[in-house]
XYZ file of C-alpha atoms in Angstrom:
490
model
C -25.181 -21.930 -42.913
C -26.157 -18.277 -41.894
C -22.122 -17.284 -42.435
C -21.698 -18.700 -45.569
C -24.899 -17.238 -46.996
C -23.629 -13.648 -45.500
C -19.958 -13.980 -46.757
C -21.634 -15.084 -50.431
C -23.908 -12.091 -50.231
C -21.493 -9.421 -48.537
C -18.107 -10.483 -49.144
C -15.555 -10.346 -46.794
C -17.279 -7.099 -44.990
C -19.741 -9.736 -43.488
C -17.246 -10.688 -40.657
C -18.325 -7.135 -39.116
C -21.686 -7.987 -38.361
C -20.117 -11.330 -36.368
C -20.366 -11.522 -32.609
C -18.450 -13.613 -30.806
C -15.108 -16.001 -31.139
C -14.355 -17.678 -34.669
C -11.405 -18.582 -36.694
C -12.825 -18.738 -40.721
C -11.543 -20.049 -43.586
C -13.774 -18.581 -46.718
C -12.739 -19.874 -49.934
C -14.059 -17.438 -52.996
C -14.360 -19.425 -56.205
C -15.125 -16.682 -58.351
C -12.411 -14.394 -57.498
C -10.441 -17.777 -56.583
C -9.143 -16.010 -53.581
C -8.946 -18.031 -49.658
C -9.784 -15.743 -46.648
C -8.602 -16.637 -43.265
C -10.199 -15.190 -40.778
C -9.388 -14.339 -37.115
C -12.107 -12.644 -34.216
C -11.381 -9.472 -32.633
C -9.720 -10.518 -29.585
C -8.038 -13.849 -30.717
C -10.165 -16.355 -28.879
C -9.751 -18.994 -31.387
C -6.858 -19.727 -32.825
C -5.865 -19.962 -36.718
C -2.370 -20.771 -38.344
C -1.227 -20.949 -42.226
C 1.763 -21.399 -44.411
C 1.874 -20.748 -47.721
C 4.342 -22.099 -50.227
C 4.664 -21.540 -53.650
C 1.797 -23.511 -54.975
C 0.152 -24.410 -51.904
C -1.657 -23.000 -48.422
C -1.855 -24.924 -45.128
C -3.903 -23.922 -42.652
C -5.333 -25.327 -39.269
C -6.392 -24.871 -35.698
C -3.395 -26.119 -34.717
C 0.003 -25.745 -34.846
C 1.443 -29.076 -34.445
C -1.027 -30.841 -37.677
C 0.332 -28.257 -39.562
C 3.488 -29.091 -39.071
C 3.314 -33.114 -39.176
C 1.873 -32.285 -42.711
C 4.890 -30.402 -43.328
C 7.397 -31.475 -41.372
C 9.880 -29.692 -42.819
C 9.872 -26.618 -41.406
C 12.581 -25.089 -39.238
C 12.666 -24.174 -35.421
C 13.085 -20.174 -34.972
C 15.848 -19.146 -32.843
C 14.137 -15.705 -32.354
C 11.287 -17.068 -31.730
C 12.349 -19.085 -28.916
C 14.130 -16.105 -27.514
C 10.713 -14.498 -27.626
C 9.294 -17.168 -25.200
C 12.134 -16.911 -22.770
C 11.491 -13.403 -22.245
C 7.741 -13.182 -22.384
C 6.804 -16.611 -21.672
C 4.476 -16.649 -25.173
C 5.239 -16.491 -28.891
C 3.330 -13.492 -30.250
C 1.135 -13.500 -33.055
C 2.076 -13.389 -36.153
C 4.721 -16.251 -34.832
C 5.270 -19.045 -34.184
C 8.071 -21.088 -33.026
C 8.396 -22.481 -36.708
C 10.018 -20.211 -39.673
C 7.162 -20.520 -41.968
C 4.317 -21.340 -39.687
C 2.472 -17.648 -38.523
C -0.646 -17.254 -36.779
C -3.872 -15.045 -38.211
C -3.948 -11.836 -35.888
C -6.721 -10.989 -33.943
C -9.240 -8.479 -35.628
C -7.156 -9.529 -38.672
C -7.683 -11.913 -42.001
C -5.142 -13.240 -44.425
C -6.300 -12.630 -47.933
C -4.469 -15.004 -50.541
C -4.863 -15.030 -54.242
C -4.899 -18.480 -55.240
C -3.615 -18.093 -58.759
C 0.178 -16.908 -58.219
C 0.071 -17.324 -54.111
C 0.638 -13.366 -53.223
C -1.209 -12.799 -50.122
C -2.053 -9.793 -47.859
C -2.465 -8.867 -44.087
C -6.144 -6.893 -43.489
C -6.535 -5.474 -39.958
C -10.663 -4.945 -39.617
C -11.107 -4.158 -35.989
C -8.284 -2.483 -33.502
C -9.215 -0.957 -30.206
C -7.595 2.162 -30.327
C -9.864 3.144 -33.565
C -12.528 3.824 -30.351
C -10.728 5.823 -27.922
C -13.149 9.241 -27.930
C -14.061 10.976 -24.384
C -17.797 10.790 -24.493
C -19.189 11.066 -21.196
C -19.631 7.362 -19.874
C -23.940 6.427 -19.205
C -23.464 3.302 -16.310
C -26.897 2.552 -18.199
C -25.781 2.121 -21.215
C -23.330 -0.004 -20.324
C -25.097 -2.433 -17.942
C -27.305 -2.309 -21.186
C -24.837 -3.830 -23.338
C -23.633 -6.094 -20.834
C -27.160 -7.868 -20.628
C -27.179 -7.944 -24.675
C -23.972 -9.278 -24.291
C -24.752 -12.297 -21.419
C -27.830 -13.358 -23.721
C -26.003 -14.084 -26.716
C -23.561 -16.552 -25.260
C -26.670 -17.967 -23.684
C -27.825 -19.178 -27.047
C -27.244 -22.896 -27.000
C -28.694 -26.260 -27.857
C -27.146 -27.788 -24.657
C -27.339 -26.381 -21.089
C -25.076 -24.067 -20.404
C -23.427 -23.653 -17.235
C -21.153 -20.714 -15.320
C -18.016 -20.490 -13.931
C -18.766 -19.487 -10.674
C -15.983 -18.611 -8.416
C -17.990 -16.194 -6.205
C -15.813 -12.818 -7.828
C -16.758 -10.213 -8.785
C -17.155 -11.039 -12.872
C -18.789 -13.983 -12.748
C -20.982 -13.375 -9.814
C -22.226 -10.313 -12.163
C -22.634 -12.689 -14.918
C -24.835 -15.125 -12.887
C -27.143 -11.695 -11.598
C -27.821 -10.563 -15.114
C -29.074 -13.846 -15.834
C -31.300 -13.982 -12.656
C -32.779 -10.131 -13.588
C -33.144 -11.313 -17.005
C -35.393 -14.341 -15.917
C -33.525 -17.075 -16.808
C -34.855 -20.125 -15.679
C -32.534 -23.209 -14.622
C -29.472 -21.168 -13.688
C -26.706 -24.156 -13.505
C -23.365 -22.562 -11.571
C -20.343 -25.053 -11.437
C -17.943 -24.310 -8.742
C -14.530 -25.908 -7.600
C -14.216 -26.166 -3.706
C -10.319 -27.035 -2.963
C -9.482 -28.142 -0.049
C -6.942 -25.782 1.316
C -8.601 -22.650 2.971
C -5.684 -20.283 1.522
C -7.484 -21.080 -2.356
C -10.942 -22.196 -1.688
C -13.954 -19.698 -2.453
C -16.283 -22.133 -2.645
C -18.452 -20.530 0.615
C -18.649 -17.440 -1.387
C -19.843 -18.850 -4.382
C -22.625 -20.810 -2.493
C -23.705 -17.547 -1.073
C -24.248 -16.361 -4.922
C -26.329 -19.272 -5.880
C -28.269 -18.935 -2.817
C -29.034 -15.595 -3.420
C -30.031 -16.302 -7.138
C -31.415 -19.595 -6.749
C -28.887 -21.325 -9.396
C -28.756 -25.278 -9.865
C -25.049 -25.271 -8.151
C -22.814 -27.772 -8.515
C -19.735 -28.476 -6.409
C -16.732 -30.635 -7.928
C -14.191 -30.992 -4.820
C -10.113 -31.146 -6.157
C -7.233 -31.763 -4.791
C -4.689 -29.089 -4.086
C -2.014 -31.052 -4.851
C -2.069 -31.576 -8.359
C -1.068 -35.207 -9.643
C 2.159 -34.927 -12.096
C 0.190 -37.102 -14.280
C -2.209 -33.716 -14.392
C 0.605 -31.247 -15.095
C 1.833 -33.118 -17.897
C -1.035 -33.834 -19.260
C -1.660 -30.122 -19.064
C 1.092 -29.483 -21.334
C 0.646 -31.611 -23.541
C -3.257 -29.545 -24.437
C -1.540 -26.901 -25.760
C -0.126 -27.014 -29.064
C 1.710 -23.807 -28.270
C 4.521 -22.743 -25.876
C 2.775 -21.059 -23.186
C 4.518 -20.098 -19.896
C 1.827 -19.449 -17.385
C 1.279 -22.839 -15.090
C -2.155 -21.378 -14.496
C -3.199 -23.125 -16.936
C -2.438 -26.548 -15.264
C -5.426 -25.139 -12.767
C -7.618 -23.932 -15.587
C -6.816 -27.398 -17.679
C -8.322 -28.801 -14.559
C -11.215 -27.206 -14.106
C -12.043 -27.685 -17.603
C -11.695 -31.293 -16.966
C -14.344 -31.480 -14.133
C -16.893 -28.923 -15.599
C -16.428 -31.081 -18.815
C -18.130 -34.485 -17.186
C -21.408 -32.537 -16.776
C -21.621 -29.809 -19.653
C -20.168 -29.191 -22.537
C -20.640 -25.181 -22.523
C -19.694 -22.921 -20.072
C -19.973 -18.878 -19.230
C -16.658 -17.425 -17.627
C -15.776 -13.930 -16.615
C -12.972 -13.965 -18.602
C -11.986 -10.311 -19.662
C -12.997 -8.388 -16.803
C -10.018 -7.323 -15.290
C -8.724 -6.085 -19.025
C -12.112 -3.728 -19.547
C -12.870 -2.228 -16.152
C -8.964 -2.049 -14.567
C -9.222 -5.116 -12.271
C -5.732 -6.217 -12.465
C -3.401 -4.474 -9.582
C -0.753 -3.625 -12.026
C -2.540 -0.957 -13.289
C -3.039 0.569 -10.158
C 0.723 0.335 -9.321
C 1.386 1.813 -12.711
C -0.851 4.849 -11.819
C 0.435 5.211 -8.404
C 4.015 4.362 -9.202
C 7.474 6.730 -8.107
C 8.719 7.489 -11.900
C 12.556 7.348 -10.437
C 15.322 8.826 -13.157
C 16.036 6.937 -15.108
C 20.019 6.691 -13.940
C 18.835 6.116 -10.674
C 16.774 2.931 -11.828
C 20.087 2.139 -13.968
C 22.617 2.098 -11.154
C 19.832 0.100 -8.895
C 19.769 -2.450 -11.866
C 23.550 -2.753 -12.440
C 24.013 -4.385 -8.243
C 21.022 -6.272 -8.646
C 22.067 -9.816 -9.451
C 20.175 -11.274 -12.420
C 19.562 -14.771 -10.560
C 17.864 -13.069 -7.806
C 14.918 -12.158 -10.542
C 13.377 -9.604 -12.759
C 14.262 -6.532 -11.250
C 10.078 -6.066 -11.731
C 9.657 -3.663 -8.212
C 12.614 -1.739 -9.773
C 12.097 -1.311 -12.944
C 8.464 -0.729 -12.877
C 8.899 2.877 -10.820
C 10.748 4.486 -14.916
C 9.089 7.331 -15.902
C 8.078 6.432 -19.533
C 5.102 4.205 -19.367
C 6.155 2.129 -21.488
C 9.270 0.796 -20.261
C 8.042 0.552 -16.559
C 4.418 -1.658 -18.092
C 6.680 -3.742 -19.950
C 8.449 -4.622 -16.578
C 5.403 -6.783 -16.120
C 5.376 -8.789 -18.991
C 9.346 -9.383 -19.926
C 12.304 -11.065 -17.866
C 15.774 -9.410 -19.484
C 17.522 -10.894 -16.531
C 16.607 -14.135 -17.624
C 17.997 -13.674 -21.238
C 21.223 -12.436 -19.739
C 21.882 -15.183 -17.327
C 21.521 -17.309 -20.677
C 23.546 -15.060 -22.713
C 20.791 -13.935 -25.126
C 20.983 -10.413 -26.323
C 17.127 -9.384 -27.531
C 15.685 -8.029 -30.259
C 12.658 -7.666 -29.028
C 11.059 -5.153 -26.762
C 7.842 -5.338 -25.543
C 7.879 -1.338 -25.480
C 8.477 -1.466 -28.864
C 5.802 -3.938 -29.752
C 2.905 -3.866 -27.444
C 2.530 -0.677 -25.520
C -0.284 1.418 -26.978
C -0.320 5.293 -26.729
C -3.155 7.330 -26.585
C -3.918 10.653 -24.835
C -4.623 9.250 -21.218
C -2.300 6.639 -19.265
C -5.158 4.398 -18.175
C -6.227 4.424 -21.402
C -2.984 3.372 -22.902
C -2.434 0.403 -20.159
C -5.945 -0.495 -21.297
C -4.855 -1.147 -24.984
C -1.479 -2.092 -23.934
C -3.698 -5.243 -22.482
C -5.769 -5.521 -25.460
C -2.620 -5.645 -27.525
C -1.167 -8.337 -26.072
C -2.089 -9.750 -22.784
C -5.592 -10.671 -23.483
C -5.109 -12.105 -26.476
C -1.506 -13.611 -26.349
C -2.103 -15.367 -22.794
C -5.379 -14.893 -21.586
C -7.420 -16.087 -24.723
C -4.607 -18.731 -25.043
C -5.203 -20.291 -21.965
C -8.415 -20.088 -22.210
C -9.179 -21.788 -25.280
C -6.504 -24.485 -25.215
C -7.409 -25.666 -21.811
C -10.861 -25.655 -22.720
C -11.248 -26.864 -25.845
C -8.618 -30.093 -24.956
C -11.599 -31.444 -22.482
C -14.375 -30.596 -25.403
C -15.366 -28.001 -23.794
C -16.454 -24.292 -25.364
C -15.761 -21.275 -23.265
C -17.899 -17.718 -24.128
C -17.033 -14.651 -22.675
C -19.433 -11.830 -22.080
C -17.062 -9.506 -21.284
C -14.397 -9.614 -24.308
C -17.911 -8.391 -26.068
C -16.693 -6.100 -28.537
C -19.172 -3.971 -28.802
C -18.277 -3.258 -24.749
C -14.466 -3.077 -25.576
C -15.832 -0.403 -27.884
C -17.859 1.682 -25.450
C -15.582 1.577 -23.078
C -12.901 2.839 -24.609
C -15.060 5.413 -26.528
C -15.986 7.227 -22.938
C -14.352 9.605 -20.211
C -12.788 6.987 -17.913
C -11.436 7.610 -14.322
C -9.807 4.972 -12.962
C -10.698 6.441 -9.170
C -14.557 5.779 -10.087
C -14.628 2.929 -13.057
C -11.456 1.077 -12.142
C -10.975 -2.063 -9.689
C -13.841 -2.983 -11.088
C -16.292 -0.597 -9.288
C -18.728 -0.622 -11.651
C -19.258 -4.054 -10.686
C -19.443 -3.216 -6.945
C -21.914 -1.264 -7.373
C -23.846 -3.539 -9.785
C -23.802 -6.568 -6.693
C -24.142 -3.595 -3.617
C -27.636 -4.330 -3.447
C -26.804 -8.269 -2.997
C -24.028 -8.654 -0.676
C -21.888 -6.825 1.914
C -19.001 -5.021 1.749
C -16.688 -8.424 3.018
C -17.951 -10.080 -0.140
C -17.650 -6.684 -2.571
C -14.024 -6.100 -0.817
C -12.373 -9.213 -0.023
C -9.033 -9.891 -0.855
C -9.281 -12.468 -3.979
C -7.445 -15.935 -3.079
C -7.313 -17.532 -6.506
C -6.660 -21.211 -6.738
C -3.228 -21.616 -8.024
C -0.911 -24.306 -8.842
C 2.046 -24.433 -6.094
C 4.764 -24.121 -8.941
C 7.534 -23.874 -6.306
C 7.252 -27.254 -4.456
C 6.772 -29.033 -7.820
C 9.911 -27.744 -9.511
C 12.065 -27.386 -6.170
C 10.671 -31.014 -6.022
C 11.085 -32.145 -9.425
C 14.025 -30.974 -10.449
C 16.280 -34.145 -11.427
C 13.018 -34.653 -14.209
C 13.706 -31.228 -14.870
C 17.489 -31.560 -15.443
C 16.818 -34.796 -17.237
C 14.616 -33.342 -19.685
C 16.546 -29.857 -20.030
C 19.789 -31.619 -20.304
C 18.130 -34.583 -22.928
C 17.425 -31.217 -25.187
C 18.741 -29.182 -27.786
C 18.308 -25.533 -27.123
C 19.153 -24.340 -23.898
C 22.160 -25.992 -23.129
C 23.824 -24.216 -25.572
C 23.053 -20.976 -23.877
C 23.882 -21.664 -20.343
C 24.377 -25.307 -19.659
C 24.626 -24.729 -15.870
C 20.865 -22.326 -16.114
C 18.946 -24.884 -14.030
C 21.823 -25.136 -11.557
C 22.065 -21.367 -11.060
C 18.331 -21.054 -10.598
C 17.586 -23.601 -8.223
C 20.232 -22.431 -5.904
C 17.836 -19.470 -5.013
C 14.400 -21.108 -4.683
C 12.255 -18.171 -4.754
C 8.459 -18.185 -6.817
C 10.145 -16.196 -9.912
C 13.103 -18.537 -10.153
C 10.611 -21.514 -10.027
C 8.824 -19.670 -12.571
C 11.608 -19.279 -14.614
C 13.168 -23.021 -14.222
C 9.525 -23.973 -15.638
C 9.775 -21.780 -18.444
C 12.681 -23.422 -19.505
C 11.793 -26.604 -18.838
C 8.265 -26.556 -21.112
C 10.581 -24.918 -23.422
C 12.770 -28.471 -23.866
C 9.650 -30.488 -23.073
C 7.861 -28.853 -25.963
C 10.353 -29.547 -28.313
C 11.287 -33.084 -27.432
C 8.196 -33.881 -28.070
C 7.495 -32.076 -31.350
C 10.971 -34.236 -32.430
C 9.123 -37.592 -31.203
């Protein structure tokens, strides 16, 4: 009601005074032009095709298609996901199926069809070096929390006892929010299960807690299932574990608060500490180590990531060139060339690199799909804009606002230093034993295919021989690959 009163009003500016996730479709009938509109970090997702007298557009991928189901399979495309385990906005594994960007919208004149690309909101437009006022961010962090607390349900947190949502669940409790509810998985293997610490949080802020117990060992009827949410090739078997969760949170509430985001604004990730702290080799040394290291044995990650150009050694966290050479693909694609963002400091630039592309590409992604295929809506305080904004727009060193200290600091008063520092366990799905387990339904479904056999027909073979985590992760990458498309045949 209250958007389509602003977009009347303001036009197309309006979308700048949004907060939050949406995906829009505005349809003008005086200038009898069709907006589609994207948010600033892609958590929604939005995907069009235009033809010559017509637009299609959807929330996903796959009704657009079965409307049209015409459309063609991209070869580049699919060499795309083989090398960074995602298809990149604006793609999409069809020829004439793209994606809205984030902080993007698609404005089409609905008279002869011609359309145009607007970019409204980029990250780098903030970079400054103002000095950086903990206040003032702590400030727009509670602003932040309250919004996504606006509901007509009850809303409940993610609480796996971290540091991002633990700060989530203390803003709430200084704010004076009453009926706290905290949801919490407790797995039952001690190498993933956090569940103590969490408890300790909602003892300490007096939550409503709630405890769903899962199994470890996830059913295949679970991982499959999993796939099939997602109407998009995505590589990361996390999200069997967050499809999961989403699944139990989803038999009690229907919204839910996650720290999502965190690790992307204040430098939680340990990547980007091994970038800063990395050797920067020459480059002919890093050549000669990667011409006697055998492309079935992995990556070549550890080595690649010591180059001296930023953007080649980031990159060697997000792409698998081995992999396309082992099934004789030569790319076209680097994510140098694509994704790395450059700006006057390096932690800056690994900070936008992440905006660019992993946030939005994988985490946002995972999020959503996972989510949003067990009716259940996600909000994330910190993919806030207006903190991507200040953050960027300050002095940052990563010694004294990275690895999250900001947020040790915030919860020093609370808790000790084994809860601040811990090592963080994660719950994740054991990918090895279920390929190195599974892999005759693997070779059934690879071999039943149409795509990669024509690469390497022998890929799975070669893999499995070496059954280390990033061949496992590979063999599954391929596999969703031919699952994905046998079904999208069927």
């Amino acid at each position: 009601e209250v958007l389509f009163e602003g977009l009347s009003f303001y036009g197309v500016e309006f979308i700048n005074k949004l907060v939050g996730q949406f995906a829009i479709t505005f349809l003008d009938l005086e200038k009898n032009l069709l907006y589609l509109i994207k948010d600033r970090v892609g958590q929604k997702p939005l995907f069009y095709e235009i033809e010559n007298d017509k637009v299609i557009f959807s929330s996903n991928l796959k009704s657009i298609n079965n409307i049209n189901n015409k459309n063609e399979i991209s070869s580049s495309q699919i060499f795309n996901f083989l090398n960074f385990g995602v298809i990149p906005s604006p793609s999409t594994i069809f020829k004439n199926i793209h994606k809205v960007k984030p902080g993007t919208y698609i404005k089409i004149n609905l008279e002869d069809y011609s359309y145009s690309e607007i970019e409204y909101w980029n990250p780098s437009d903030f970079i400054a070096d103002n000095p950086f006022d903990e206040k003032k961010f702590l400030e727009l962090f509670s602003q932040s929390v309250q919004y996504r607390l606006v509901s007509d349900v009850p809303v409940a947190n993610f609480l796996s006892g971290g540091l991002d949502s633990t700060s989530i669940v203390k803003n709430m409790y200084e704010n004076g929010v009453e009926d706290i509810n905290t949801f919490t998985v407790a797995v039952n293997d001690v190498n993933y299960d956090e569940s103590k610490w969490a408890k300790t949080v909602s003892e300490k802020y007096k939550t409503l807690h709630n405890v769903e117990k899962i199994d470890s060992r996830v059913d295949d009827e679970i991982i499959l299932e999993s796939i099939k949410a997602f109407d998009e090739l995505y590589a990361d078997p996390s999200t069997v574990i967050s499809y999961l969760i989403s699944k139990s949170i989803a038999n009690n509430f229907k919204v839910a608060i996650s720290g999502d985001g965190g690790d992307e604004l204040l430098g939680g990730y340990l990547r980007t500490q091994l970038m800063l702290d990395r050797k920067k080799l020459p480059s002919n040394v890093i050549k000669a180590l990667m011409n006697i290291y055998p492309s079935h044995f992995g990556s070549g990650q550890k080595i690649l990531s010591n180059q001296r150009k930023s953007s080649d050694s980031y990159a060697s966290y997000f792409e698998d060139i081995n992999l396309l050479k082992l099934m004789n693909i030569v790319p076209k694609n680097r994510f140098s060339d694509l994704y790395f963002q450059s700006s006057s400091e390096e932690y800056k630039n690994l900070l936008l690199t992440d905006y660019s592309f992993y946030l939005p590409e994988m985490m946002m992604l995972k999020v959503d799909r996972s989510s949003m295929a067990n009716s259940l809506e996600v909000r994330s305080p910190f993919v806030d804009n207006s903190l991507i904004e200040y953050v960027l727009s300050t002095e940052l060193d990563f010694n004294v606002l990275g690895r999250k200290n900001l947020l040790k600091k915030y919860l020093s008063t609370d808790f000790n230093s084994d809860f601040l520092h811990r090592k963080k366990q994660g719950f994740v799905f054991d990918i090895e034993n279920w390929i190195y387990s599974n892999l005759d339904l693997i070779n059934d479904v690879v071999n039943s295919g149409s795509v990669v056999n024509n690469m390497n027909s022998n890929i799975v073979k070669i893999l499995s021989k070496r059954k280390t985590r990033i061949n496992a992760l590979r063999i599954w990458k391929i596999f969703l690959l031919e699952y994905y498309l046998i079904d999208f045949k069927n």
